[in-house]
PDB file of C-alpha atoms in Angstrom:
ATOM      1  CA  MET A   1     133.644  20.204 -76.012  1.00  0.00           C
ATOM      2  CA  MET A   2     131.459  20.618 -73.066  1.00  0.00           C
ATOM      3  CA  ARG A   3     131.138  23.808 -71.097  1.00  0.00           C
ATOM      4  CA  LEU A   4     134.057  25.118 -69.119  1.00  0.00           C
ATOM      5  CA  ASP A   5     136.334  23.851 -71.964  1.00  0.00           C
ATOM      6  CA  PHE A   6     136.002  20.233 -70.845  1.00  0.00           C
ATOM      7  CA  SER A   7     136.045  17.387 -73.292  1.00  0.00           C
ATOM      8  CA  VAL A   8     133.680  14.580 -72.472  1.00  0.00           C
ATOM      9  CA  GLU A   9     136.603  12.307 -71.461  1.00  0.00           C
ATOM     10  CA  GLU A  10     138.124  15.074 -69.285  1.00  0.00           C
ATOM     11  CA  ALA A  11     134.760  15.655 -67.703  1.00  0.00           C
ATOM     12  CA  TYR A  12     134.447  11.886 -66.936  1.00  0.00           C
ATOM     13  CA  PHE A  13     137.905  11.752 -65.418  1.00  0.00           C
ATOM     14  CA  THR A  14     137.582  14.994 -63.417  1.00  0.00           C
ATOM     15  CA  VAL A  15     134.223  14.024 -61.804  1.00  0.00           C
ATOM     16  CA  LEU A  16     135.446  10.485 -60.974  1.00  0.00           C
ATOM     17  CA  SER A  17     138.701  11.811 -59.454  1.00  0.00           C
ATOM     18  CA  VAL A  18     136.925  14.391 -57.341  1.00  0.00           C
ATOM     19  CA  LEU A  19     134.331  11.847 -56.113  1.00  0.00           C
ATOM     20  CA  ILE A  20     137.150   9.410 -55.098  1.00  0.00           C
ATOM     21  CA  ALA A  21     139.126  12.140 -53.334  1.00  0.00           C
ATOM     22  CA  LEU A  22     136.035  13.432 -51.418  1.00  0.00           C
ATOM     23  CA  SER A  23     134.994   9.880 -50.492  1.00  0.00           C
ATOM     24  CA  ILE A  24     138.464   9.085 -49.197  1.00  0.00           C
ATOM     25  CA  VAL A  25     138.617  12.328 -47.132  1.00  0.00           C
ATOM     26  CA  GLY A  26     135.106  11.922 -45.869  1.00  0.00           C
ATOM     27  CA  THR A  27     135.660   8.239 -44.888  1.00  0.00           C
ATOM     28  CA  TRP A  28     138.854   9.161 -42.998  1.00  0.00           C
ATOM     29  CA  ILE A  29     137.292  12.064 -41.179  1.00  0.00           C
ATOM     30  CA  GLY A  30     134.302   9.967 -40.238  1.00  0.00           C
ATOM     31  CA  SER A  31     136.449   7.121 -38.928  1.00  0.00           C
ATOM     32  CA  TYR A  32     138.597   9.591 -36.907  1.00  0.00           C
ATOM     33  CA  LEU A  33     135.620  11.148 -35.250  1.00  0.00           C
ATOM     34  CA  ALA A  34     133.991   7.815 -34.522  1.00  0.00           C
ATOM     35  CA  SER A  35     137.138   6.538 -32.845  1.00  0.00           C
ATOM     36  CA  LYS A  36     137.308   9.459 -30.315  1.00  0.00           C
ATOM     37  CA  PRO A  37     136.730   8.295 -26.664  1.00  0.00           C
ATOM     38  CA  ASN A  38     134.053   9.453 -24.318  1.00  0.00           C
ATOM     39  CA  LEU A  39     131.467  10.444 -26.893  1.00  0.00           C
ATOM     40  CA  SER A  40     127.933  10.719 -25.793  1.00  0.00           C
ATOM     41  CA  GLU A  41     125.424   8.227 -27.183  1.00  0.00           C
ATOM     42  CA  MET A  42     123.543  10.930 -29.183  1.00  0.00           C
ATOM     43  CA  ARG A  43     126.826  12.213 -30.718  1.00  0.00           C
ATOM     44  CA  THR A  44     127.967   8.620 -31.525  1.00  0.00           C
ATOM     45  CA  ASN A  45     124.698   7.918 -33.308  1.00  0.00           C
ATOM     46  CA  ARG A  46     124.903  11.106 -35.308  1.00  0.00           C
ATOM     47  CA  ILE A  47     128.531  10.417 -36.393  1.00  0.00           C
ATOM     48  CA  ASN A  48     127.514   6.862 -37.369  1.00  0.00           C
ATOM     49  CA  LEU A  49     124.583   8.057 -39.334  1.00  0.00           C
ATOM     50  CA  VAL A  50     126.654  10.692 -41.292  1.00  0.00           C
ATOM     51  CA  ASN A  51     129.334   8.016 -41.853  1.00  0.00           C
ATOM     52  CA  SER A  52     126.684   5.746 -43.448  1.00  0.00           C
ATOM     53  CA  ARG A  53     125.842   8.480 -45.900  1.00  0.00           C
ATOM     54  CA  VAL A  54     129.560   9.141 -46.677  1.00  0.00           C
ATOM     55  CA  ARG A  55     129.976   5.356 -47.371  1.00  0.00           C
ATOM     56  CA  ALA A  56     127.056   5.626 -49.788  1.00  0.00           C
ATOM     57  CA  SER A  57     129.331   7.809 -52.040  1.00  0.00           C
ATOM     58  CA  TRP A  58     131.292   4.701 -52.982  1.00  0.00           C
ATOM     59  CA  GLY A  59     128.202   3.296 -54.509  1.00  0.00           C
ATOM     60  CA  LEU A  60     127.983   6.423 -56.753  1.00  0.00           C
ATOM     61  CA  ILE A  61     131.580   5.860 -57.795  1.00  0.00           C
ATOM     62  CA  ILE A  62     130.881   2.220 -58.704  1.00  0.00           C
ATOM     63  CA  ILE A  63     127.860   3.111 -60.779  1.00  0.00           C
ATOM     64  CA  PHE A  64     129.698   5.888 -62.599  1.00  0.00           C
ATOM     65  CA  ALA A  65     132.810   3.745 -63.147  1.00  0.00           C
ATOM     66  CA  VAL A  66     130.676   0.924 -64.553  1.00  0.00           C
ATOM     67  CA  ALA A  67     128.787   3.186 -66.860  1.00  0.00           C
ATOM     68  CA  VAL A  68     131.952   4.850 -68.227  1.00  0.00           C
ATOM     69  CA  TYR A  69     134.343   1.931 -68.466  1.00  0.00           C
ATOM     70  CA  LEU A  70     132.036  -1.119 -68.950  1.00  0.00           C
ATOM     71  CA  GLY A  71     129.243   0.492 -70.949  1.00  0.00           C
ATOM     72  CA  GLN A  72     125.490   0.600 -71.063  1.00  0.00           C
ATOM     73  CA  VAL A  73     124.845  -3.148 -70.772  1.00  0.00           C
ATOM     74  CA  ALA A  74     126.881  -3.413 -67.500  1.00  0.00           C
ATOM     75  CA  LEU A  75     125.016  -0.351 -66.124  1.00  0.00           C
ATOM     76  CA  LEU A  76     121.691  -1.999 -66.827  1.00  0.00           C
ATOM     77  CA  ILE A  77     122.734  -5.253 -65.255  1.00  0.00           C
ATOM     78  CA  LEU A  78     123.907  -3.334 -62.091  1.00  0.00           C
ATOM     79  CA  PHE A  79     120.537  -1.543 -61.825  1.00  0.00           C
ATOM     80  CA  ALA A  80     118.702  -4.813 -62.605  1.00  0.00           C
ATOM     81  CA  PHE A  81     120.411  -6.318 -59.461  1.00  0.00           C
ATOM     82  CA  ILE A  82     119.494  -3.192 -57.504  1.00  0.00           C
ATOM     83  CA  SER A  83     115.791  -3.737 -58.458  1.00  0.00           C
ATOM     84  CA  PHE A  84     116.119  -7.444 -57.547  1.00  0.00           C
ATOM     85  CA  PHE A  85     117.456  -6.769 -54.054  1.00  0.00           C
ATOM     86  CA  THR A  86     114.994  -3.925 -53.254  1.00  0.00           C
ATOM     87  CA  LEU A  87     112.072  -6.012 -54.440  1.00  0.00           C
ATOM     88  CA  ARG A  88     113.282  -8.990 -52.417  1.00  0.00           C
ATOM     89  CA  GLU A  89     113.437  -6.769 -49.299  1.00  0.00           C
ATOM     90  CA  PHE A  90     109.973  -5.360 -49.998  1.00  0.00           C
ATOM     91  CA  ILE A  91     108.413  -8.814 -50.467  1.00  0.00           C
ATOM     92  CA  ALA A  92     110.159 -10.067 -47.327  1.00  0.00           C
ATOM     93  CA  LEU A  93     108.281  -7.330 -45.369  1.00  0.00           C
ATOM     94  CA  THR A  94     104.939  -8.186 -46.925  1.00  0.00           C
ATOM     95  CA  PRO A  95     102.931 -11.289 -45.911  1.00  0.00           C
ATOM     96  CA  THR A  96     102.486 -13.695 -48.784  1.00  0.00           C
ATOM     97  CA  ARG A  97     100.708 -17.034 -49.286  1.00  0.00           C
ATOM     98  CA  ARG A  98     101.793 -20.250 -50.925  1.00  0.00           C
ATOM     99  CA  ARG A  99      99.630 -19.625 -53.929  1.00  0.00           C
ATOM    100  CA  ASP A 100     101.303 -16.194 -54.523  1.00  0.00           C
ATOM    101  CA  HIS A 101     104.378 -18.068 -55.749  1.00  0.00           C
ATOM    102  CA  LEU A 102     103.379 -17.644 -59.394  1.00  0.00           C
ATOM    103  CA  ILE A 103     103.187 -13.911 -59.370  1.00  0.00           C
ATOM    104  CA  LEU A 104     106.308 -13.597 -57.372  1.00  0.00           C
ATOM    105  CA  VAL A 105     108.077 -15.705 -60.036  1.00  0.00           C
ATOM    106  CA  ILE A 106     106.717 -13.284 -62.660  1.00  0.00           C
ATOM    107  CA  ALA A 107     107.850 -10.265 -60.577  1.00  0.00           C
ATOM    108  CA  PHE A 108     111.441 -11.444 -60.167  1.00  0.00           C
ATOM    109  CA  TYR A 109     112.180 -13.454 -63.261  1.00  0.00           C
ATOM    110  CA  VAL A 110     109.945 -11.815 -65.940  1.00  0.00           C
ATOM    111  CA  ALA A 111     109.295  -8.158 -64.963  1.00  0.00           C
ATOM    112  CA  ILE A 112     112.973  -7.325 -64.166  1.00  0.00           C
ATOM    113  CA  PRO A 113     114.645  -8.857 -67.218  1.00  0.00           C
ATOM    114  CA  VAL A 114     111.971  -7.614 -69.658  1.00  0.00           C
ATOM    115  CA  GLN A 115     111.927  -4.057 -68.222  1.00  0.00           C
ATOM    116  CA  TYR A 116     115.768  -3.655 -68.554  1.00  0.00           C
ATOM    117  CA  LEU A 117     115.845  -5.444 -71.864  1.00  0.00           C
ATOM    118  CA  LEU A 118     113.388  -2.974 -73.257  1.00  0.00           C
ATOM    119  CA  LEU A 119     115.536  -0.172 -71.966  1.00  0.00           C
ATOM    120  CA  GLY A 120     118.637  -1.633 -73.409  1.00  0.00           C
ATOM    121  CA  LEU A 121     116.999  -1.927 -76.819  1.00  0.00           C
ATOM    122  CA  LYS A 122     115.751   1.720 -76.343  1.00  0.00           C
ATOM    123  CA  GLN A 123     112.204   0.749 -76.849  1.00  0.00           C
ATOM    124  CA  ILE A 124     111.028   3.674 -74.729  1.00  0.00           C
ATOM    125  CA  GLY A 125     107.267   3.298 -75.417  1.00  0.00           C
ATOM    126  CA  PRO A 126     107.095  -0.346 -74.368  1.00  0.00           C
ATOM    127  CA  PHE A 127     109.528   0.421 -71.540  1.00  0.00           C
ATOM    128  CA  THR A 128     107.106   3.038 -70.180  1.00  0.00           C
ATOM    129  CA  LEU A 129     103.959   0.898 -70.595  1.00  0.00           C
ATOM    130  CA  PHE A 130     105.030  -2.623 -69.868  1.00  0.00           C
ATOM    131  CA  ILE A 131     104.750  -2.573 -66.048  1.00  0.00           C
ATOM    132  CA  PRO A 132     101.975  -0.045 -65.359  1.00  0.00           C
ATOM    133  CA  VAL A 133      99.623  -1.352 -68.092  1.00  0.00           C
ATOM    134  CA  TYR A 134     100.410  -4.907 -69.234  1.00  0.00           C
ATOM    135  CA  LEU A 135     101.906  -6.422 -66.137  1.00  0.00           C
ATOM    136  CA  PHE A 136      99.403  -4.763 -63.791  1.00  0.00           C
ATOM    137  CA  LEU A 137      96.575  -6.353 -65.841  1.00  0.00           C
ATOM    138  CA  ALA A 138      98.378  -9.796 -66.049  1.00  0.00           C
ATOM    139  CA  LEU A 139      99.116 -10.187 -62.301  1.00  0.00           C
ATOM    140  CA  PRO A 140      95.514 -10.202 -60.994  1.00  0.00           C
ATOM    141  CA  VAL A 141      94.622 -12.635 -63.839  1.00  0.00           C
ATOM    142  CA  CYS A 142      97.360 -15.061 -62.714  1.00  0.00           C
ATOM    143  CA  MET A 143      96.231 -14.676 -59.096  1.00  0.00           C
ATOM    144  CA  ALA A 144      92.644 -15.302 -59.952  1.00  0.00           C
ATOM    145  CA  LEU A 145      93.547 -18.536 -61.764  1.00  0.00           C
ATOM    146  CA  THR A 146      94.793 -19.952 -58.537  1.00  0.00           C
ATOM    147  CA  ARG A 147      91.220 -19.618 -57.152  1.00  0.00           C
ATOM    148  CA  ASP A 148      92.604 -18.402 -53.841  1.00  0.00           C
ATOM    149  CA  THR A 149      90.484 -15.296 -53.273  1.00  0.00           C
ATOM    150  CA  GLU A 150      91.194 -14.659 -49.565  1.00  0.00           C
ATOM    151  CA  ARG A 151      92.370 -10.974 -49.299  1.00  0.00           C
ATOM    152  CA  PHE A 152      92.749 -11.038 -53.057  1.00  0.00           C
ATOM    153  CA  LEU A 153      92.855  -7.320 -53.674  1.00  0.00           C
ATOM    154  CA  GLU A 154      95.273  -6.640 -50.849  1.00  0.00           C
ATOM    155  CA  ARG A 155      97.739  -9.329 -51.958  1.00  0.00           C
ATOM    156  CA  VAL A 156      97.728  -8.307 -55.549  1.00  0.00           C
ATOM    157  CA  ALA A 157      98.095  -4.600 -54.765  1.00  0.00           C
ATOM    158  CA  LYS A 158     101.182  -5.241 -52.532  1.00  0.00           C
ATOM    159  CA  VAL A 159     102.967  -7.117 -55.286  1.00  0.00           C
ATOM    160  CA  GLN A 160     101.961  -4.455 -57.838  1.00  0.00           C
ATOM    161  CA  TRP A 161     103.221  -1.649 -55.554  1.00  0.00           C
ATOM    162  CA  GLY A 162     106.569  -3.525 -54.970  1.00  0.00           C
ATOM    163  CA  ILE A 163     107.079  -3.966 -58.719  1.00  0.00           C
ATOM    164  CA  MET A 164     106.132  -0.324 -59.358  1.00  0.00           C
ATOM    165  CA  ILE A 165     108.690   1.185 -56.999  1.00  0.00           C
ATOM    166  CA  CYS A 166     111.505  -1.399 -57.031  1.00  0.00           C
ATOM    167  CA  ILE A 167     111.495  -2.119 -60.796  1.00  0.00           C
ATOM    168  CA  PHE A 168     109.622   0.637 -62.731  1.00  0.00           C
ATOM    169  CA  CYS A 169     110.800   3.532 -60.714  1.00  0.00           C
ATOM    170  CA  VAL A 170     114.382   2.341 -60.248  1.00  0.00           C
ATOM    171  CA  SER A 171     114.744   1.511 -63.967  1.00  0.00           C
ATOM    172  CA  HIS A 172     114.231   5.232 -64.708  1.00  0.00           C
ATOM    173  CA  ALA A 173     117.624   6.163 -63.255  1.00  0.00           C
ATOM    174  CA  PRO A 174     119.626   4.370 -66.044  1.00  0.00           C
ATOM    175  CA  ALA A 175     116.955   5.400 -68.509  1.00  0.00           C
ATOM    176  CA  ILE A 176     118.265   8.948 -68.044  1.00  0.00           C
ATOM    177  CA  THR A 177     121.381   7.889 -70.047  1.00  0.00           C
ATOM    178  CA  THR A 178     119.168   7.181 -73.025  1.00  0.00           C
ATOM    179  CA  ILE A 179     117.754  10.674 -73.319  1.00  0.00           C
ATOM    180  CA  PRO A 180     118.900  12.251 -76.633  1.00  0.00           C
ATOM    181  CA  LEU A 181     120.680  15.336 -75.600  1.00  0.00           C
ATOM    182  CA  THR A 182     122.453  17.874 -77.788  1.00  0.00           C
ATOM    183  CA  ARG A 183     122.486  21.176 -75.872  1.00  0.00           C
ATOM    184  CA  PHE A 184     125.902  22.339 -74.703  1.00  0.00           C
ATOM    185  CA  ASN A 185     127.391  19.003 -75.943  1.00  0.00           C
ATOM    186  CA  SER A 186     125.870  17.215 -72.889  1.00  0.00           C
ATOM    187  CA  ASN A 187     125.149  13.600 -72.765  1.00  0.00           C
ATOM    188  CA  GLY A 188     122.818  11.152 -70.897  1.00  0.00           C
ATOM    189  CA  LEU A 189     125.590   9.658 -68.732  1.00  0.00           C
ATOM    190  CA  MET A 190     126.685  12.915 -67.268  1.00  0.00           C
ATOM    191  CA  LEU A 191     122.981  13.786 -66.690  1.00  0.00           C
ATOM    192  CA  MET A 192     122.448  10.601 -64.757  1.00  0.00           C
ATOM    193  CA  LEU A 193     125.425  11.315 -62.605  1.00  0.00           C
ATOM    194  CA  TYR A 194     124.140  14.854 -62.090  1.00  0.00           C
ATOM    195  CA  PHE A 195     120.814  13.437 -60.929  1.00  0.00           C
ATOM    196  CA  LEU A 196     122.402  10.895 -58.590  1.00  0.00           C
ATOM    197  CA  LEU A 197     124.722  13.555 -57.064  1.00  0.00           C
ATOM    198  CA  VAL A 198     121.945  16.049 -56.291  1.00  0.00           C
ATOM    199  CA  LEU A 199     119.974  13.232 -54.743  1.00  0.00           C
ATOM    200  CA  TYR A 200     122.956  12.048 -52.731  1.00  0.00           C
ATOM    201  CA  PHE A 201     123.784  15.550 -51.472  1.00  0.00           C
ATOM    202  CA  THR A 202     120.160  16.157 -50.534  1.00  0.00           C
ATOM    203  CA  ASP A 203     120.156  13.194 -48.200  1.00  0.00           C
ATOM    204  CA  LEU A 204     123.616  13.914 -46.787  1.00  0.00           C
ATOM    205  CA  PHE A 205     123.078  17.627 -46.221  1.00  0.00           C
ATOM    206  CA  GLN A 206     119.641  17.055 -44.658  1.00  0.00           C
ATOM    207  CA  ILE A 207     121.227  14.579 -42.152  1.00  0.00           C
ATOM    208  CA  MET A 208     124.230  16.862 -41.448  1.00  0.00           C
ATOM    209  CA  ALA A 209     122.043  19.999 -41.057  1.00  0.00           C
ATOM    210  CA  SER A 210     119.648  18.133 -38.802  1.00  0.00           C
ATOM    211  CA  ALA A 211     122.511  16.962 -36.519  1.00  0.00           C
ATOM    212  CA  MET A 212     123.947  20.487 -36.427  1.00  0.00           C
ATOM    213  CA  TRP A 213     120.792  22.641 -35.887  1.00  0.00           C
ATOM    214  CA  GLY A 214     118.382  20.137 -34.413  1.00  0.00           C
ATOM    215  CA  GLY A 215     114.651  20.892 -34.448  1.00  0.00           C
ATOM    216  CA  LYS A 216     111.450  18.821 -34.642  1.00  0.00           C
ATOM    217  CA  PRO A 217     111.918  15.399 -36.332  1.00  0.00           C
ATOM    218  CA  THR A 218     110.141  14.834 -39.624  1.00  0.00           C
ATOM    219  CA  TYR A 219     107.647  12.118 -40.421  1.00  0.00           C
ATOM    220  CA  ALA A 220     110.032  10.467 -42.854  1.00  0.00           C
ATOM    221  CA  SER A 221     112.905   9.951 -40.376  1.00  0.00           C
ATOM    222  CA  PRO A 222     113.559  10.659 -36.673  1.00  0.00           C
ATOM    223  CA  PHE A 223     117.162  11.621 -37.737  1.00  0.00           C
ATOM    224  CA  LYS A 224     115.913  14.402 -40.038  1.00  0.00           C
ATOM    225  CA  THR A 225     114.430  17.521 -38.554  1.00  0.00           C
ATOM    226  CA  LYS A 226     112.242  20.084 -40.325  1.00  0.00           C
ATOM    227  CA  LYS A 227     114.854  22.758 -39.948  1.00  0.00           C
ATOM    228  CA  GLY A 228     117.629  20.348 -41.131  1.00  0.00           C
ATOM    229  CA  VAL A 229     115.545  19.392 -44.217  1.00  0.00           C
ATOM    230  CA  VAL A 230     115.141  23.082 -45.168  1.00  0.00           C
ATOM    231  CA  TYR A 231     118.870  23.965 -44.732  1.00  0.00           C
ATOM    232  CA  GLY A 232     120.061  20.739 -46.257  1.00  0.00           C
ATOM    233  CA  SER A 233     117.801  21.146 -49.254  1.00  0.00           C
ATOM    234  CA  LEU A 234     119.262  24.760 -49.736  1.00  0.00           C
ATOM    235  CA  GLY A 235     122.714  23.208 -49.709  1.00  0.00           C
ATOM    236  CA  ALA A 236     121.707  20.609 -52.340  1.00  0.00           C
ATOM    237  CA  LEU A 237     120.181  23.379 -54.424  1.00  0.00           C
ATOM    238  CA  ALA A 238     123.536  25.138 -54.400  1.00  0.00           C
ATOM    239  CA  MET A 239     125.372  21.956 -55.390  1.00  0.00           C
ATOM    240  CA  GLY A 240     122.867  21.464 -58.205  1.00  0.00           C
ATOM    241  CA  TRP A 241     123.399  25.013 -59.462  1.00  0.00           C
ATOM    242  CA  ALA A 242     127.181  24.657 -59.200  1.00  0.00           C
ATOM    243  CA  LEU A 243     127.182  21.446 -61.336  1.00  0.00           C
ATOM    244  CA  PHE A 244     125.021  22.933 -64.148  1.00  0.00           C
ATOM    245  CA  TRP A 245     127.997  22.543 -66.548  1.00  0.00           C
ATOM    246  CA  MET A 246     127.356  18.729 -66.511  1.00  0.00           C
ATOM    247  CA  THR A 247     123.831  19.168 -67.902  1.00  0.00           C
ATOM    248  CA  PRO A 248     121.867  20.480 -70.895  1.00  0.00           C
ATOM    249  CA  PHE A 249     120.504  23.104 -68.555  1.00  0.00           C
ATOM    250  CA  THR A 250     121.344  26.742 -68.025  1.00  0.00           C
ATOM    251  CA  ALA A 251     122.373  27.732 -64.563  1.00  0.00           C
ATOM    252  CA  LEU A 252     118.753  28.885 -63.722  1.00  0.00           C
ATOM    253  CA  GLN A 253     117.302  25.794 -65.292  1.00  0.00           C
ATOM    254  CA  ALA A 254     119.647  23.510 -63.265  1.00  0.00           C
ATOM    255  CA  LEU A 255     118.475  25.279 -60.146  1.00  0.00           C
ATOM    256  CA  LEU A 256     114.881  24.471 -60.993  1.00  0.00           C
ATOM    257  CA  MET A 257     115.634  20.829 -61.980  1.00  0.00           C
ATOM    258  CA  SER A 258     117.532  20.445 -58.693  1.00  0.00           C
ATOM    259  CA  LEU A 259     114.389  21.595 -56.912  1.00  0.00           C
ATOM    260  CA  VAL A 260     112.411  18.918 -58.842  1.00  0.00           C
ATOM    261  CA  ILE A 261     114.827  16.224 -57.618  1.00  0.00           C
ATOM    262  CA  ILE A 262     114.837  17.442 -54.027  1.00  0.00           C
ATOM    263  CA  VAL A 263     111.020  17.807 -53.713  1.00  0.00           C
ATOM    264  CA  SER A 264     110.159  14.462 -55.519  1.00  0.00           C
ATOM    265  CA  GLY A 265     112.885  12.605 -53.550  1.00  0.00           C
ATOM    266  CA  SER A 266     111.606  13.992 -50.270  1.00  0.00           C
ATOM    267  CA  PHE A 267     108.071  13.003 -51.107  1.00  0.00           C
ATOM    268  CA  GLY A 268     109.404   9.407 -52.011  1.00  0.00           C
ATOM    269  CA  ALA A 269     111.049   9.180 -48.534  1.00  0.00           C
ATOM    270  CA  THR A 270     107.802  10.312 -46.867  1.00  0.00           C
ATOM    271  CA  VAL A 271     105.690   7.798 -48.678  1.00  0.00           C
ATOM    272  CA  MET A 272     108.128   4.908 -47.960  1.00  0.00           C
ATOM    273  CA  ALA A 273     108.129   5.832 -44.291  1.00  0.00           C
ATOM    274  CA  ALA A 274     104.305   5.538 -44.449  1.00  0.00           C
ATOM    275  CA  VAL A 275     104.569   2.159 -46.200  1.00  0.00           C
ATOM    276  CA  LYS A 276     107.015   0.794 -43.682  1.00  0.00           C
ATOM    277  CA  ARG A 277     104.978   2.084 -40.778  1.00  0.00           C
ATOM    278  CA  SER A 278     101.941   0.408 -42.170  1.00  0.00           C
ATOM    279  CA  LEU A 279     103.879  -2.930 -42.266  1.00  0.00           C
ATOM    280  CA  GLY A 280     105.049  -2.398 -38.729  1.00  0.00           C
ATOM    281  CA  THR A 281     108.687  -2.260 -39.657  1.00  0.00           C
ATOM    282  CA  LYS A 282     109.583   1.426 -39.007  1.00  0.00           C
ATOM    283  CA  ARG A 283     110.860   1.319 -35.507  1.00  0.00           C
ATOM    284  CA  GLN A 284     112.569   4.038 -33.482  1.00  0.00           C
ATOM    285  CA  ASP A 285     115.507   1.764 -32.914  1.00  0.00           C
ATOM    286  CA  THR A 286     118.766   3.610 -33.665  1.00  0.00           C
ATOM    287  CA  SER A 287     120.753   0.522 -34.816  1.00  0.00           C
ATOM    288  CA  LEU A 288     118.083  -0.497 -37.249  1.00  0.00           C
ATOM    289  CA  LEU A 289     117.878   2.886 -38.883  1.00  0.00           C
ATOM    290  CA  ILE A 290     121.669   3.404 -39.093  1.00  0.00           C
ATOM    291  CA  THR A 291     122.185  -0.111 -40.634  1.00  0.00           C
ATOM    292  CA  ARG A 292     119.957   0.794 -43.615  1.00  0.00           C
ATOM    293  CA  GLY A 293     118.583  -1.750 -45.978  1.00  0.00           C
ATOM    294  CA  ALA A 294     118.085  -1.603 -49.699  1.00  0.00           C
ATOM    295  CA  LEU A 295     114.663   0.088 -49.453  1.00  0.00           C
ATOM    296  CA  ASP A 296     116.004   2.788 -47.167  1.00  0.00           C
ATOM    297  CA  ARG A 297     118.949   3.591 -49.289  1.00  0.00           C
ATOM    298  CA  MET A 298     116.791   3.896 -52.386  1.00  0.00           C
ATOM    299  CA  GLU A 299     113.728   5.619 -50.970  1.00  0.00           C
ATOM    300  CA  MET A 300     114.396   9.033 -52.369  1.00  0.00           C
ATOM    301  CA  LEU A 301     115.203   7.687 -55.811  1.00  0.00           C
ATOM    302  CA  PHE A 302     111.856   5.827 -56.129  1.00  0.00           C
ATOM    303  CA  PHE A 303     110.012   9.041 -56.821  1.00  0.00           C
ATOM    304  CA  ALA A 304     112.770  11.297 -58.092  1.00  0.00           C
ATOM    305  CA  ALA A 305     113.980   9.083 -60.977  1.00  0.00           C
ATOM    306  CA  PRO A 306     110.766   8.911 -63.028  1.00  0.00           C
ATOM    307  CA  VAL A 307     109.882  12.540 -62.283  1.00  0.00           C
ATOM    308  CA  PHE A 308     113.294  13.790 -63.371  1.00  0.00           C
ATOM    309  CA  TYR A 309     113.432  11.514 -66.358  1.00  0.00           C
ATOM    310  CA  HIS A 310     110.006  12.592 -67.763  1.00  0.00           C
ATOM    311  CA  THR A 311     110.506  16.276 -66.858  1.00  0.00           C
ATOM    312  CA  THR A 312     113.844  16.259 -68.828  1.00  0.00           C
ATOM    313  CA  LEU A 313     112.189  14.422 -71.731  1.00  0.00           C
ATOM    314  CA  VAL A 314     109.391  16.848 -72.023  1.00  0.00           C
ATOM    315  CA  PHE A 315     111.255  20.094 -71.723  1.00  0.00           C
ATOM    316  CA  PHE A 316     114.817  19.405 -73.051  1.00  0.00           C
ATOM    317  CA  THR A 317     114.370  17.100 -76.018  1.00  0.00           C
TER     318      THR A 317
END
């Protein structure tokens, strides 16, 4: 039995049912507010932005349902596709040359399957070292063999950075399910869901608080204000504390681990904003930012997943 007298199966069903109910209610309220006539442009944009975050909750439901009912293999395949689409979007934003084709083939058709295969086989050592050591050394070798040295370092570094965030960092989210946990009868699947929920509520609450209280926009997003980030983060901390029963943490430890998720996720969003600005793609165009791509939807997870995974591994196993 887990805490609060839940069996593991009851916990799965309860969390999934609550998520579905909240998503249905949130989607209905958002649609109702968006359909009201004579809304100002600013209010319409805010409602649409919040609705985009509410719709993201269905992605959480899909991930959780796949993990519970289809198993670890299906979960890894799902995240492998997430890595594929985020990497494809990153490469699309990055200028490449014809002779970069070889390292792009390695990135998409070697790095992704090998990284997730190592995770599926629970080879945690190779899983942790494959990309940042072996692949990072192999890519410049392959590039050098083409004898195209124009902007060599820049071209290699861009592909390496894309592989690092889109494959290595993303793969640490399903890796949470492999952590051997025994405290309070917890398990890796519930811990992964806990991580994703805190990350989701951080983004949602920061957007909602920014819309409600306004303030000076942050560097990461014109739709998040400094005041909204503070208030939204406090709300996410409260949610992380309230959901401590899903984890191997005590209530105080859950509060601290939620803080780890919020801070690392916010740093990830800030860094990705800098990357997109450096590529000339971060415009102040409202429609572009509301219709978020794969990179925008995953930007907080890029940093938060490996930090949370390794922090849990070090202190709770």
